[in-house]
PDB file of C-alpha atoms in Angstrom:
ATOM      1  CA  MET A  18       8.241 -19.100  38.196  1.00  0.00           C
ATOM      2  CA  THR A  19      11.435 -21.073  37.539  1.00  0.00           C
ATOM      3  CA  ALA A  20       9.450 -24.072  36.289  1.00  0.00           C
ATOM      4  CA  LEU A  21       7.537 -21.761  33.946  1.00  0.00           C
ATOM      5  CA  LYS A  22      10.750 -20.348  32.460  1.00  0.00           C
ATOM      6  CA  VAL A  23      12.113 -23.891  32.002  1.00  0.00           C
ATOM      7  CA  LYS A  24       8.931 -25.023  30.260  1.00  0.00           C
ATOM      8  CA  MET A  25       9.097 -21.939  27.944  1.00  0.00           C
ATOM      9  CA  ARG A  26      12.686 -22.667  27.012  1.00  0.00           C
ATOM     10  CA  MET A  27      11.759 -26.285  26.331  1.00  0.00           C
ATOM     11  CA  ASN A  28       8.985 -25.104  23.988  1.00  0.00           C
ATOM     12  CA  SER A  29      11.261 -22.653  22.218  1.00  0.00           C
ATOM     13  CA  THR A  30      12.880 -23.568  18.945  1.00  0.00           C
ATOM     14  CA  GLN A  31      16.025 -22.369  17.290  1.00  0.00           C
ATOM     15  CA  VAL A  32      15.013 -19.311  15.308  1.00  0.00           C
ATOM     16  CA  SER A  33      16.460 -19.209  11.724  1.00  0.00           C
ATOM     17  CA  TYR A  34      14.500 -16.310  10.405  1.00  0.00           C
ATOM     18  CA  PHE A  35      12.134 -13.502  11.445  1.00  0.00           C
ATOM     19  CA  THR A  36       8.802 -12.601   9.980  1.00  0.00           C
ATOM     20  CA  LEU A  37       8.103  -8.807   9.582  1.00  0.00           C
ATOM     21  CA  SER A  38       4.329  -8.609  10.220  1.00  0.00           C
ATOM     22  CA  ALA A  39       3.959  -4.818   9.672  1.00  0.00           C
ATOM     23  CA  TYR A  40       3.919  -5.373   5.960  1.00  0.00           C
ATOM     24  CA  PHE A  41       0.504  -5.840   4.322  1.00  0.00           C
ATOM     25  CA  ASP A  42      -0.713  -6.630   0.802  1.00  0.00           C
ATOM     26  CA  THR A  43      -0.971  -3.426  -1.210  1.00  0.00           C
ATOM     27  CA  GLY A  44      -1.471  -5.118  -4.627  1.00  0.00           C
ATOM     28  CA  PRO A  45      -0.139  -3.155  -7.633  1.00  0.00           C
ATOM     29  CA  ILE A  46       0.353  -0.052  -5.451  1.00  0.00           C
ATOM     30  CA  LYS A  47       3.487  -1.622  -4.148  1.00  0.00           C
ATOM     31  CA  TYR A  48       5.210  -0.740  -7.404  1.00  0.00           C
ATOM     32  CA  ILE A  49       4.351   2.967  -6.785  1.00  0.00           C
ATOM     33  CA  TYR A  50       5.853   2.658  -3.232  1.00  0.00           C
ATOM     34  CA  PHE A  51       8.896   0.983  -4.712  1.00  0.00           C
ATOM     35  CA  THR A  52       9.389   3.789  -7.283  1.00  0.00           C
ATOM     36  CA  ILE A  53       9.022   6.556  -4.677  1.00  0.00           C
ATOM     37  CA  LEU A  54      11.419   4.976  -2.300  1.00  0.00           C
ATOM     38  CA  THR A  55      13.940   4.211  -5.022  1.00  0.00           C
ATOM     39  CA  PHE A  56      13.803   7.924  -6.092  1.00  0.00           C
ATOM     40  CA  LEU A  57      14.272   8.943  -2.501  1.00  0.00           C
ATOM     41  CA  TYR A  58      17.284   6.685  -2.025  1.00  0.00           C
ATOM     42  CA  ILE A  59      18.974   7.863  -5.244  1.00  0.00           C
ATOM     43  CA  LEU A  60      18.270  11.438  -4.149  1.00  0.00           C
ATOM     44  CA  ILE A  61      19.839  10.793  -0.707  1.00  0.00           C
ATOM     45  CA  LEU A  62      22.889   9.150  -2.322  1.00  0.00           C
ATOM     46  CA  CYS A  63      23.439  11.926  -4.837  1.00  0.00           C
ATOM     47  CA  ALA A  64      22.946  14.829  -2.373  1.00  0.00           C
ATOM     48  CA  ASN A  65      25.202  13.462   0.367  1.00  0.00           C
ATOM     49  CA  VAL A  66      27.926  12.203  -1.993  1.00  0.00           C
ATOM     50  CA  LEU A  67      27.949  15.576  -3.741  1.00  0.00           C
ATOM     51  CA  LEU A  68      28.501  17.502  -0.512  1.00  0.00           C
ATOM     52  CA  ILE A  69      31.182  14.971   0.721  1.00  0.00           C
ATOM     53  CA  VAL A  70      33.014  15.502  -2.543  1.00  0.00           C
ATOM     54  CA  ILE A  71      32.695  19.325  -2.371  1.00  0.00           C
ATOM     55  CA  ILE A  72      34.112  19.395   1.180  1.00  0.00           C
ATOM     56  CA  CYS A  73      36.899  16.935   0.448  1.00  0.00           C
ATOM     57  CA  MET A  74      38.054  18.488  -2.839  1.00  0.00           C
ATOM     58  CA  ASN A  75      38.064  22.153  -1.673  1.00  0.00           C
ATOM     59  CA  ARG A  76      40.855  23.094   0.769  1.00  0.00           C
ATOM     60  CA  SER A  77      38.974  26.273   1.794  1.00  0.00           C
ATOM     61  CA  LEU A  78      36.405  23.881   3.426  1.00  0.00           C
ATOM     62  CA  HIS A  79      38.997  21.958   5.401  1.00  0.00           C
ATOM     63  CA  GLU A  80      37.836  23.626   8.645  1.00  0.00           C
ATOM     64  CA  PRO A  81      36.453  21.881  11.723  1.00  0.00           C
ATOM     65  CA  MET A  82      32.813  22.806  11.044  1.00  0.00           C
ATOM     66  CA  TYR A  83      32.891  21.377   7.495  1.00  0.00           C
ATOM     67  CA  LEU A  84      34.865  18.281   8.509  1.00  0.00           C
ATOM     68  CA  PHE A  85      32.187  17.503  11.131  1.00  0.00           C
ATOM     69  CA  LEU A  86      29.576  18.129   8.397  1.00  0.00           C
ATOM     70  CA  CYS A  87      31.421  15.656   6.120  1.00  0.00           C
ATOM     71  CA  SER A  88      31.240  13.075   8.951  1.00  0.00           C
ATOM     72  CA  LEU A  89      27.544  13.801   9.266  1.00  0.00           C
ATOM     73  CA  PHE A  90      26.909  13.215   5.560  1.00  0.00           C
ATOM     74  CA  VAL A  91      28.899   9.989   5.550  1.00  0.00           C
ATOM     75  CA  ASN A  92      26.657   8.778   8.395  1.00  0.00           C
ATOM     76  CA  GLU A  93      23.637   9.697   6.410  1.00  0.00           C
ATOM     77  CA  LEU A  94      24.848   7.466   3.564  1.00  0.00           C
ATOM     78  CA  TYR A  95      25.641   4.674   6.113  1.00  0.00           C
ATOM     79  CA  GLY A  96      22.217   4.791   7.814  1.00  0.00           C
ATOM     80  CA  SER A  97      20.098   5.007   4.661  1.00  0.00           C
ATOM     81  CA  THR A  98      22.082   2.180   3.023  1.00  0.00           C
ATOM     82  CA  GLY A  99      21.255   0.074   6.119  1.00  0.00           C
ATOM     83  CA  LEU A 100      17.590   0.538   5.406  1.00  0.00           C
ATOM     84  CA  PHE A 101      16.647   1.315   1.786  1.00  0.00           C
ATOM     85  CA  PRO A 102      18.002  -1.713  -0.148  1.00  0.00           C
ATOM     86  CA  PHE A 103      16.381  -4.060   2.347  1.00  0.00           C
ATOM     87  CA  LEU A 104      13.143  -2.082   2.362  1.00  0.00           C
ATOM     88  CA  LEU A 105      12.924  -2.078  -1.475  1.00  0.00           C
ATOM     89  CA  LEU A 106      13.357  -5.877  -1.610  1.00  0.00           C
ATOM     90  CA  GLN A 107      10.695  -6.372   1.000  1.00  0.00           C
ATOM     91  CA  ILE A 108       8.183  -4.221  -0.808  1.00  0.00           C
ATOM     92  CA  LEU A 109       8.462  -6.300  -3.916  1.00  0.00           C
ATOM     93  CA  SER A 110       8.521  -9.649  -2.010  1.00  0.00           C
ATOM     94  CA  ASP A 111       5.436 -11.673  -1.251  1.00  0.00           C
ATOM     95  CA  ILE A 112       7.032 -13.295   1.804  1.00  0.00           C
ATOM     96  CA  HIS A 113       8.399 -10.732   4.337  1.00  0.00           C
ATOM     97  CA  THR A 114      11.052 -12.777   6.168  1.00  0.00           C
ATOM     98  CA  VAL A 115      14.609 -11.947   7.035  1.00  0.00           C
ATOM     99  CA  SER A 116      17.426 -14.228   8.134  1.00  0.00           C
ATOM    100  CA  VAL A 117      18.713 -13.942  11.690  1.00  0.00           C
ATOM    101  CA  PRO A 118      22.247 -12.851  10.747  1.00  0.00           C
ATOM    102  CA  PHE A 119      20.942 -10.180   8.296  1.00  0.00           C
ATOM    103  CA  CYS A 120      18.461  -8.963  10.950  1.00  0.00           C
ATOM    104  CA  PHE A 121      21.114  -8.471  13.573  1.00  0.00           C
ATOM    105  CA  LEU A 122      23.360  -6.724  10.948  1.00  0.00           C
ATOM    106  CA  GLN A 123      20.549  -4.303  10.213  1.00  0.00           C
ATOM    107  CA  ILE A 124      20.041  -3.699  13.981  1.00  0.00           C
ATOM    108  CA  TYR A 125      23.757  -2.959  14.192  1.00  0.00           C
ATOM    109  CA  CYS A 126      23.643  -0.478  11.246  1.00  0.00           C
ATOM    110  CA  VAL A 127      20.459   1.335  12.333  1.00  0.00           C
ATOM    111  CA  HIS A 128      21.446   1.709  16.022  1.00  0.00           C
ATOM    112  CA  SER A 129      25.009   2.773  15.291  1.00  0.00           C
ATOM    113  CA  TYR A 130      23.682   5.270  12.722  1.00  0.00           C
ATOM    114  CA  VAL A 131      21.435   6.903  15.401  1.00  0.00           C
ATOM    115  CA  CYS A 132      24.345   6.882  17.917  1.00  0.00           C
ATOM    116  CA  VAL A 133      26.787   8.531  15.471  1.00  0.00           C
ATOM    117  CA  GLN A 134      24.087  11.062  14.508  1.00  0.00           C
ATOM    118  CA  PHE A 135      23.504  12.308  18.059  1.00  0.00           C
ATOM    119  CA  LEU A 136      27.231  12.360  19.008  1.00  0.00           C
ATOM    120  CA  ASN A 137      28.011  14.155  15.725  1.00  0.00           C
ATOM    121  CA  LEU A 138      25.389  16.824  16.442  1.00  0.00           C
ATOM    122  CA  ALA A 139      26.731  17.189  19.960  1.00  0.00           C
ATOM    123  CA  VAL A 140      30.284  17.774  18.674  1.00  0.00           C
ATOM    124  CA  MET A 141      28.991  20.221  16.091  1.00  0.00           C
ATOM    125  CA  SER A 142      27.186  22.222  18.807  1.00  0.00           C
ATOM    126  CA  TYR A 143      30.454  22.343  20.876  1.00  0.00           C
ATOM    127  CA  ASP A 144      32.287  23.558  17.783  1.00  0.00           C
ATOM    128  CA  ARG A 145      29.720  26.384  17.227  1.00  0.00           C
ATOM    129  CA  TYR A 146      29.888  27.235  20.926  1.00  0.00           C
ATOM    130  CA  LEU A 147      33.664  27.752  20.733  1.00  0.00           C
ATOM    131  CA  ALA A 148      33.418  29.648  17.425  1.00  0.00           C
ATOM    132  CA  ILE A 149      30.810  32.097  18.645  1.00  0.00           C
ATOM    133  CA  CYS A 150      31.550  32.427  22.413  1.00  0.00           C
ATOM    134  CA  TYR A 151      35.385  32.279  22.130  1.00  0.00           C
ATOM    135  CA  PRO A 152      36.276  33.367  18.585  1.00  0.00           C
ATOM    136  CA  LEU A 153      39.774  34.550  19.464  1.00  0.00           C
ATOM    137  CA  GLN A 154      40.735  31.263  21.165  1.00  0.00           C
ATOM    138  CA  TYR A 155      38.890  29.053  18.704  1.00  0.00           C
ATOM    139  CA  ASN A 156      42.002  27.875  16.812  1.00  0.00           C
ATOM    140  CA  LEU A 157      43.745  27.050  20.087  1.00  0.00           C
ATOM    141  CA  HIS A 158      40.830  24.862  21.325  1.00  0.00           C
ATOM    142  CA  MET A 159      39.812  23.298  18.024  1.00  0.00           C
ATOM    143  CA  THR A 160      43.041  21.993  16.692  1.00  0.00           C
ATOM    144  CA  THR A 161      43.440  19.466  13.834  1.00  0.00           C
ATOM    145  CA  LYS A 162      44.402  16.803  16.331  1.00  0.00           C
ATOM    146  CA  LYS A 163      41.333  17.478  18.433  1.00  0.00           C
ATOM    147  CA  VAL A 164      39.039  17.419  15.336  1.00  0.00           C
ATOM    148  CA  THR A 165      40.467  14.075  14.418  1.00  0.00           C
ATOM    149  CA  ARG A 166      39.929  12.690  17.921  1.00  0.00           C
ATOM    150  CA  PHE A 167      36.321  14.029  17.975  1.00  0.00           C
ATOM    151  CA  ILE A 168      35.470  12.425  14.605  1.00  0.00           C
ATOM    152  CA  ALA A 169      37.203   9.135  15.507  1.00  0.00           C
ATOM    153  CA  GLY A 170      35.405   9.016  18.869  1.00  0.00           C
ATOM    154  CA  THR A 171      32.019   9.784  17.216  1.00  0.00           C
ATOM    155  CA  TRP A 172      32.397   6.644  15.163  1.00  0.00           C
ATOM    156  CA  LEU A 173      34.482   4.296  17.273  1.00  0.00           C
ATOM    157  CA  PHE A 174      32.344   4.529  20.429  1.00  0.00           C
ATOM    158  CA  PRO A 175      29.028   3.707  18.762  1.00  0.00           C
ATOM    159  CA  PHE A 176      30.538   0.685  16.854  1.00  0.00           C
ATOM    160  CA  LEU A 177      31.826  -0.770  20.110  1.00  0.00           C
ATOM    161  CA  ALA A 178      28.723   0.080  22.214  1.00  0.00           C
ATOM    162  CA  ILE A 179      26.294  -1.307  19.613  1.00  0.00           C
ATOM    163  CA  GLY A 180      28.413  -4.335  19.016  1.00  0.00           C
ATOM    164  CA  PHE A 181      28.003  -5.206  22.705  1.00  0.00           C
ATOM    165  CA  LEU A 182      24.242  -4.420  22.524  1.00  0.00           C
ATOM    166  CA  VAL A 183      23.809  -6.779  19.521  1.00  0.00           C
ATOM    167  CA  SER A 184      25.845  -9.561  21.215  1.00  0.00           C
ATOM    168  CA  LEU A 185      23.515  -9.387  24.284  1.00  0.00           C
ATOM    169  CA  SER A 186      20.451  -9.734  22.075  1.00  0.00           C
ATOM    170  CA  PHE A 187      22.037 -12.449  19.917  1.00  0.00           C
ATOM    171  CA  SER A 188      22.579 -14.667  22.993  1.00  0.00           C
ATOM    172  CA  LEU A 189      18.958 -14.510  24.140  1.00  0.00           C
ATOM    173  CA  GLN A 190      16.711 -17.640  23.975  1.00  0.00           C
ATOM    174  CA  LEU A 191      13.760 -16.728  21.718  1.00  0.00           C
ATOM    175  CA  CYS A 192      10.208 -18.103  21.811  1.00  0.00           C
ATOM    176  CA  GLY A 193       8.991 -16.446  18.717  1.00  0.00           C
ATOM    177  CA  ASN A 194      10.060 -14.993  15.393  1.00  0.00           C
ATOM    178  CA  ILE A 195       7.371 -12.414  14.501  1.00  0.00           C
ATOM    179  CA  ILE A 196       8.509  -8.755  14.502  1.00  0.00           C
ATOM    180  CA  ASP A 197       5.720  -6.128  14.256  1.00  0.00           C
ATOM    181  CA  LYS A 198       7.829  -3.706  12.170  1.00  0.00           C
ATOM    182  CA  VAL A 199       9.055  -3.247   8.536  1.00  0.00           C
ATOM    183  CA  PHE A 200      12.705  -3.573   9.604  1.00  0.00           C
ATOM    184  CA  CYS A 201      14.682  -5.047  12.448  1.00  0.00           C
ATOM    185  CA  MET A 202      15.157  -3.183  15.681  1.00  0.00           C
ATOM    186  CA  ASN A 203      16.831  -4.407  18.921  1.00  0.00           C
ATOM    187  CA  TYR A 204      13.945  -4.116  21.311  1.00  0.00           C
ATOM    188  CA  SER A 205      11.699  -6.048  18.932  1.00  0.00           C
ATOM    189  CA  ILE A 206      14.137  -8.993  19.431  1.00  0.00           C
ATOM    190  CA  VAL A 207      14.301  -8.538  23.142  1.00  0.00           C
ATOM    191  CA  LYS A 208      10.502  -8.694  23.400  1.00  0.00           C
ATOM    192  CA  LEU A 209      10.587 -12.128  21.774  1.00  0.00           C
ATOM    193  CA  ALA A 210      12.852 -13.552  24.449  1.00  0.00           C
ATOM    194  CA  CYS A 211      11.636 -16.124  26.962  1.00  0.00           C
ATOM    195  CA  SER A 212      14.982 -16.021  28.886  1.00  0.00           C
ATOM    196  CA  ASP A 213      15.927 -13.316  31.363  1.00  0.00           C
ATOM    197  CA  THR A 214      16.406  -9.856  29.712  1.00  0.00           C
ATOM    198  CA  SER A 215      17.346  -7.818  32.796  1.00  0.00           C
ATOM    199  CA  VAL A 216      20.914  -7.215  31.550  1.00  0.00           C
ATOM    200  CA  ASN A 217      19.595  -6.197  28.068  1.00  0.00           C
ATOM    201  CA  ASN A 218      17.074  -3.734  29.682  1.00  0.00           C
ATOM    202  CA  ILE A 219      19.674  -2.205  32.008  1.00  0.00           C
ATOM    203  CA  TYR A 220      22.210  -1.827  29.224  1.00  0.00           C
ATOM    204  CA  GLY A 221      19.521  -0.452  26.875  1.00  0.00           C
ATOM    205  CA  LEU A 222      18.664   2.202  29.462  1.00  0.00           C
ATOM    206  CA  ILE A 223      22.342   3.152  29.982  1.00  0.00           C
ATOM    207  CA  TYR A 224      22.816   3.160  26.202  1.00  0.00           C
ATOM    208  CA  THR A 225      19.808   5.520  25.726  1.00  0.00           C
ATOM    209  CA  VAL A 226      21.093   7.910  28.434  1.00  0.00           C
ATOM    210  CA  ILE A 227      24.577   8.033  26.992  1.00  0.00           C
ATOM    211  CA  ILE A 228      23.575   8.144  23.350  1.00  0.00           C
ATOM    212  CA  ILE A 229      20.566  10.509  23.446  1.00  0.00           C
ATOM    213  CA  ILE A 230      20.093  12.192  26.842  1.00  0.00           C
ATOM    214  CA  ILE A 231      23.734  13.327  27.481  1.00  0.00           C
ATOM    215  CA  PRO A 232      24.307  14.631  23.987  1.00  0.00           C
ATOM    216  CA  LEU A 233      20.998  16.523  24.150  1.00  0.00           C
ATOM    217  CA  ILE A 234      21.973  18.114  27.501  1.00  0.00           C
ATOM    218  CA  LEU A 235      25.388  19.189  25.987  1.00  0.00           C
ATOM    219  CA  ILE A 236      23.637  20.602  22.906  1.00  0.00           C
ATOM    220  CA  LEU A 237      21.120  22.641  25.052  1.00  0.00           C
ATOM    221  CA  PHE A 238      23.967  23.867  27.270  1.00  0.00           C
ATOM    222  CA  SER A 239      25.955  24.969  24.174  1.00  0.00           C
ATOM    223  CA  TYR A 240      23.018  26.789  22.707  1.00  0.00           C
ATOM    224  CA  MET A 241      22.128  28.477  25.953  1.00  0.00           C
ATOM    225  CA  LYS A 242      25.595  29.925  25.974  1.00  0.00           C
ATOM    226  CA  ILE A 243      25.379  30.920  22.321  1.00  0.00           C
ATOM    227  CA  LEU A 244      21.974  32.670  22.851  1.00  0.00           C
ATOM    228  CA  LYS A 245      23.459  34.577  25.774  1.00  0.00           C
ATOM    229  CA  VAL A 246      26.314  35.818  23.568  1.00  0.00           C
ATOM    230  CA  CYS A 247      23.926  36.629  20.678  1.00  0.00           C
ATOM    231  CA  PHE A 248      21.620  38.802  22.785  1.00  0.00           C
ATOM    232  CA  SER A 249      24.508  40.680  24.343  1.00  0.00           C
ATOM    233  CA  GLY A 250      26.638  40.934  21.114  1.00  0.00           C
ATOM    234  CA  SER A 251      26.512  42.909  17.901  1.00  0.00           C
ATOM    235  CA  LYS A 252      24.159  42.460  14.980  1.00  0.00           C
ATOM    236  CA  GLN A 253      26.993  40.778  12.896  1.00  0.00           C
ATOM    237  CA  THR A 254      27.487  38.223  15.685  1.00  0.00           C
ATOM    238  CA  ARG A 255      23.721  37.442  15.713  1.00  0.00           C
ATOM    239  CA  GLN A 256      23.733  37.028  11.978  1.00  0.00           C
ATOM    240  CA  LYS A 257      26.678  34.668  12.050  1.00  0.00           C
ATOM    241  CA  ALA A 258      25.098  32.620  14.797  1.00  0.00           C
ATOM    242  CA  VAL A 259      21.729  32.369  12.952  1.00  0.00           C
ATOM    243  CA  SER A 260      23.354  31.414   9.583  1.00  0.00           C
ATOM    244  CA  THR A 261      25.492  28.596  11.088  1.00  0.00           C
ATOM    245  CA  CYS A 262      23.296  27.353  13.908  1.00  0.00           C
ATOM    246  CA  THR A 263      19.821  27.238  12.228  1.00  0.00           C
ATOM    247  CA  PRO A 264      20.542  24.187  10.038  1.00  0.00           C
ATOM    248  CA  HIS A 265      22.066  22.408  13.066  1.00  0.00           C
ATOM    249  CA  LEU A 266      18.985  23.098  15.241  1.00  0.00           C
ATOM    250  CA  VAL A 267      16.526  22.005  12.529  1.00  0.00           C
ATOM    251  CA  SER A 268      18.605  18.797  11.973  1.00  0.00           C
ATOM    252  CA  LEU A 269      18.549  18.141  15.708  1.00  0.00           C
ATOM    253  CA  ILE A 270      14.754  18.582  15.947  1.00  0.00           C
ATOM    254  CA  ILE A 271      14.193  16.250  13.023  1.00  0.00           C
ATOM    255  CA  VAL A 272      16.330  13.417  14.385  1.00  0.00           C
ATOM    256  CA  SER A 273      15.135  13.847  17.985  1.00  0.00           C
ATOM    257  CA  PHE A 274      11.471  13.625  17.003  1.00  0.00           C
ATOM    258  CA  GLY A 275      12.138  10.433  15.027  1.00  0.00           C
ATOM    259  CA  ALA A 276      14.182   8.834  17.772  1.00  0.00           C
ATOM    260  CA  CYS A 277      11.651   9.769  20.490  1.00  0.00           C
ATOM    261  CA  PHE A 278       8.732   8.245  18.510  1.00  0.00           C
ATOM    262  CA  GLU A 279      10.686   5.063  17.877  1.00  0.00           C
ATOM    263  CA  ILE A 280      11.502   4.683  21.643  1.00  0.00           C
ATOM    264  CA  LEU A 281       7.835   5.325  22.525  1.00  0.00           C
ATOM    265  CA  GLN A 282       6.646   2.879  19.892  1.00  0.00           C
ATOM    266  CA  SER A 283       8.981   0.174  21.127  1.00  0.00           C
ATOM    267  CA  ARG A 284       8.037   0.534  24.758  1.00  0.00           C
ATOM    268  CA  PHE A 285       4.245   1.194  24.613  1.00  0.00           C
ATOM    269  CA  ASN A 286       1.229  -0.284  22.919  1.00  0.00           C
ATOM    270  CA  MET A 287       0.645   1.756  19.720  1.00  0.00           C
ATOM    271  CA  SER A 288      -2.194  -0.283  18.319  1.00  0.00           C
ATOM    272  CA  SER A 289      -4.509   2.718  18.399  1.00  0.00           C
ATOM    273  CA  VAL A 290      -2.287   4.507  15.884  1.00  0.00           C
ATOM    274  CA  PRO A 291      -3.154   3.709  12.229  1.00  0.00           C
ATOM    275  CA  ASN A 292      -0.801   1.161  10.638  1.00  0.00           C
ATOM    276  CA  MET A 293       0.351   3.338   7.824  1.00  0.00           C
ATOM    277  CA  LEU A 294       1.155   6.260  10.229  1.00  0.00           C
ATOM    278  CA  ARG A 295       3.166   3.905  12.416  1.00  0.00           C
ATOM    279  CA  ILE A 296       5.213   2.677   9.436  1.00  0.00           C
ATOM    280  CA  PHE A 297       5.761   6.277   8.231  1.00  0.00           C
ATOM    281  CA  LEU A 298       6.979   7.463  11.669  1.00  0.00           C
ATOM    282  CA  SER A 299       9.172   4.421  12.022  1.00  0.00           C
ATOM    283  CA  LEU A 300      10.907   5.180   8.767  1.00  0.00           C
ATOM    284  CA  TYR A 301      10.937   8.877   9.436  1.00  0.00           C
ATOM    285  CA  PHE A 302      14.201   9.096  11.383  1.00  0.00           C
ATOM    286  CA  LEU A 303      15.996   6.936   8.737  1.00  0.00           C
ATOM    287  CA  THR A 304      14.728   8.812   5.684  1.00  0.00           C
ATOM    288  CA  CYS A 305      14.183  12.539   6.653  1.00  0.00           C
ATOM    289  CA  PRO A 306      17.580  13.384   8.146  1.00  0.00           C
ATOM    290  CA  PRO A 307      19.618  11.922   5.196  1.00  0.00           C
ATOM    291  CA  LEU A 308      17.254  13.743   2.771  1.00  0.00           C
ATOM    292  CA  PHE A 309      16.959  17.128   4.448  1.00  0.00           C
ATOM    293  CA  ASN A 310      20.384  17.637   6.001  1.00  0.00           C
ATOM    294  CA  PRO A 311      22.250  18.070   2.701  1.00  0.00           C
ATOM    295  CA  VAL A 312      19.593  20.588   1.635  1.00  0.00           C
ATOM    296  CA  LEU A 313      19.646  22.450   4.968  1.00  0.00           C
ATOM    297  CA  TYR A 314      23.444  22.788   5.079  1.00  0.00           C
ATOM    298  CA  GLY A 315      23.935  23.193   1.347  1.00  0.00           C
ATOM    299  CA  LEU A 316      21.527  26.111   1.120  1.00  0.00           C
ATOM    300  CA  ASN A 317      22.311  27.852   4.400  1.00  0.00           C
ATOM    301  CA  LEU A 318      26.073  27.762   4.521  1.00  0.00           C
ATOM    302  CA  SER A 319      27.366  30.299   2.036  1.00  0.00           C
ATOM    303  CA  LYS A 320      30.741  28.695   1.440  1.00  0.00           C
ATOM    304  CA  ILE A 321      29.205  25.408   0.345  1.00  0.00           C
ATOM    305  CA  ARG A 322      26.515  27.178  -1.626  1.00  0.00           C
ATOM    306  CA  ASN A 323      28.945  29.384  -3.556  1.00  0.00           C
ATOM    307  CA  ILE A 324      31.333  26.506  -4.404  1.00  0.00           C
ATOM    308  CA  TYR A 325      28.337  24.432  -5.649  1.00  0.00           C
ATOM    309  CA  ILE A 326      27.087  27.282  -7.761  1.00  0.00           C
ATOM    310  CA  ARG A 327      30.607  27.950  -9.227  1.00  0.00           C
ATOM    311  CA  HIS A 328      31.572  24.402  -9.987  1.00  0.00           C
ATOM    312  CA  VAL A 329      28.363  22.422 -10.454  1.00  0.00           C
ATOM    313  CA  LEU A 330      25.796  24.792 -11.944  1.00  0.00           C
TER     314      LEU A 330
END
């Protein structure tokens, strides 16, 4: 076994670029894809920037819930910018290659985006739990200092955790450079390694538990408590819970579905799934949340909706 690994390392070469094999020749249709994705990217930029400006410029929205929303919208811009410009260039290109440094930069952006997304949703669910279950003590628990710490932790922890994840993958000895995707993901690099990946796999498992499983448990716990209060409370309490929690739950379902499919696709053989469907579902969790979240929150939260109608329309 040791001799085999030594031989594989001897046969490996220093990789300077990766080939993205999921792309295929679409002929003139590629210009239609390019136009559609450009339109979606512009729409994402405009919708998220608009809501960030509305929240920042109106003091009446300088409340914990809206500050967490602002953090969410900034993350949507961050994640979509880590994908769309690269994707648009690849669609028009005849050679679908990406340099090693840029590939790892994209891995860092995409993974940290997902991490921030789940942590942000967990913090938002905790905020709603306090507001609905403990309305009289809400201002004591959710102070300005605590909000600042939550937002800082939501961003700082992913940047450090993903930095370590990327450094582990960057140090691997690779025996290939073909990635069966339309953009770079960490596990696609790990699968190309001919050196030992035990540390990468263990850290990846820990990372998945901390970033996805634990936040989901916290969110479910918060909403179980919220539902309990809603069923035992007044009609006004139920209406308040529905109006503020529905967008959050829909957002959670959207991002969870996309993340779960991406994990399954990375770990299992998905060759039986049509290529176009695989590409669509891979891009789903990086395109749908940034597109739908501004619409969900902008339409359902009356304060944002009223300010938008008064100042923009």
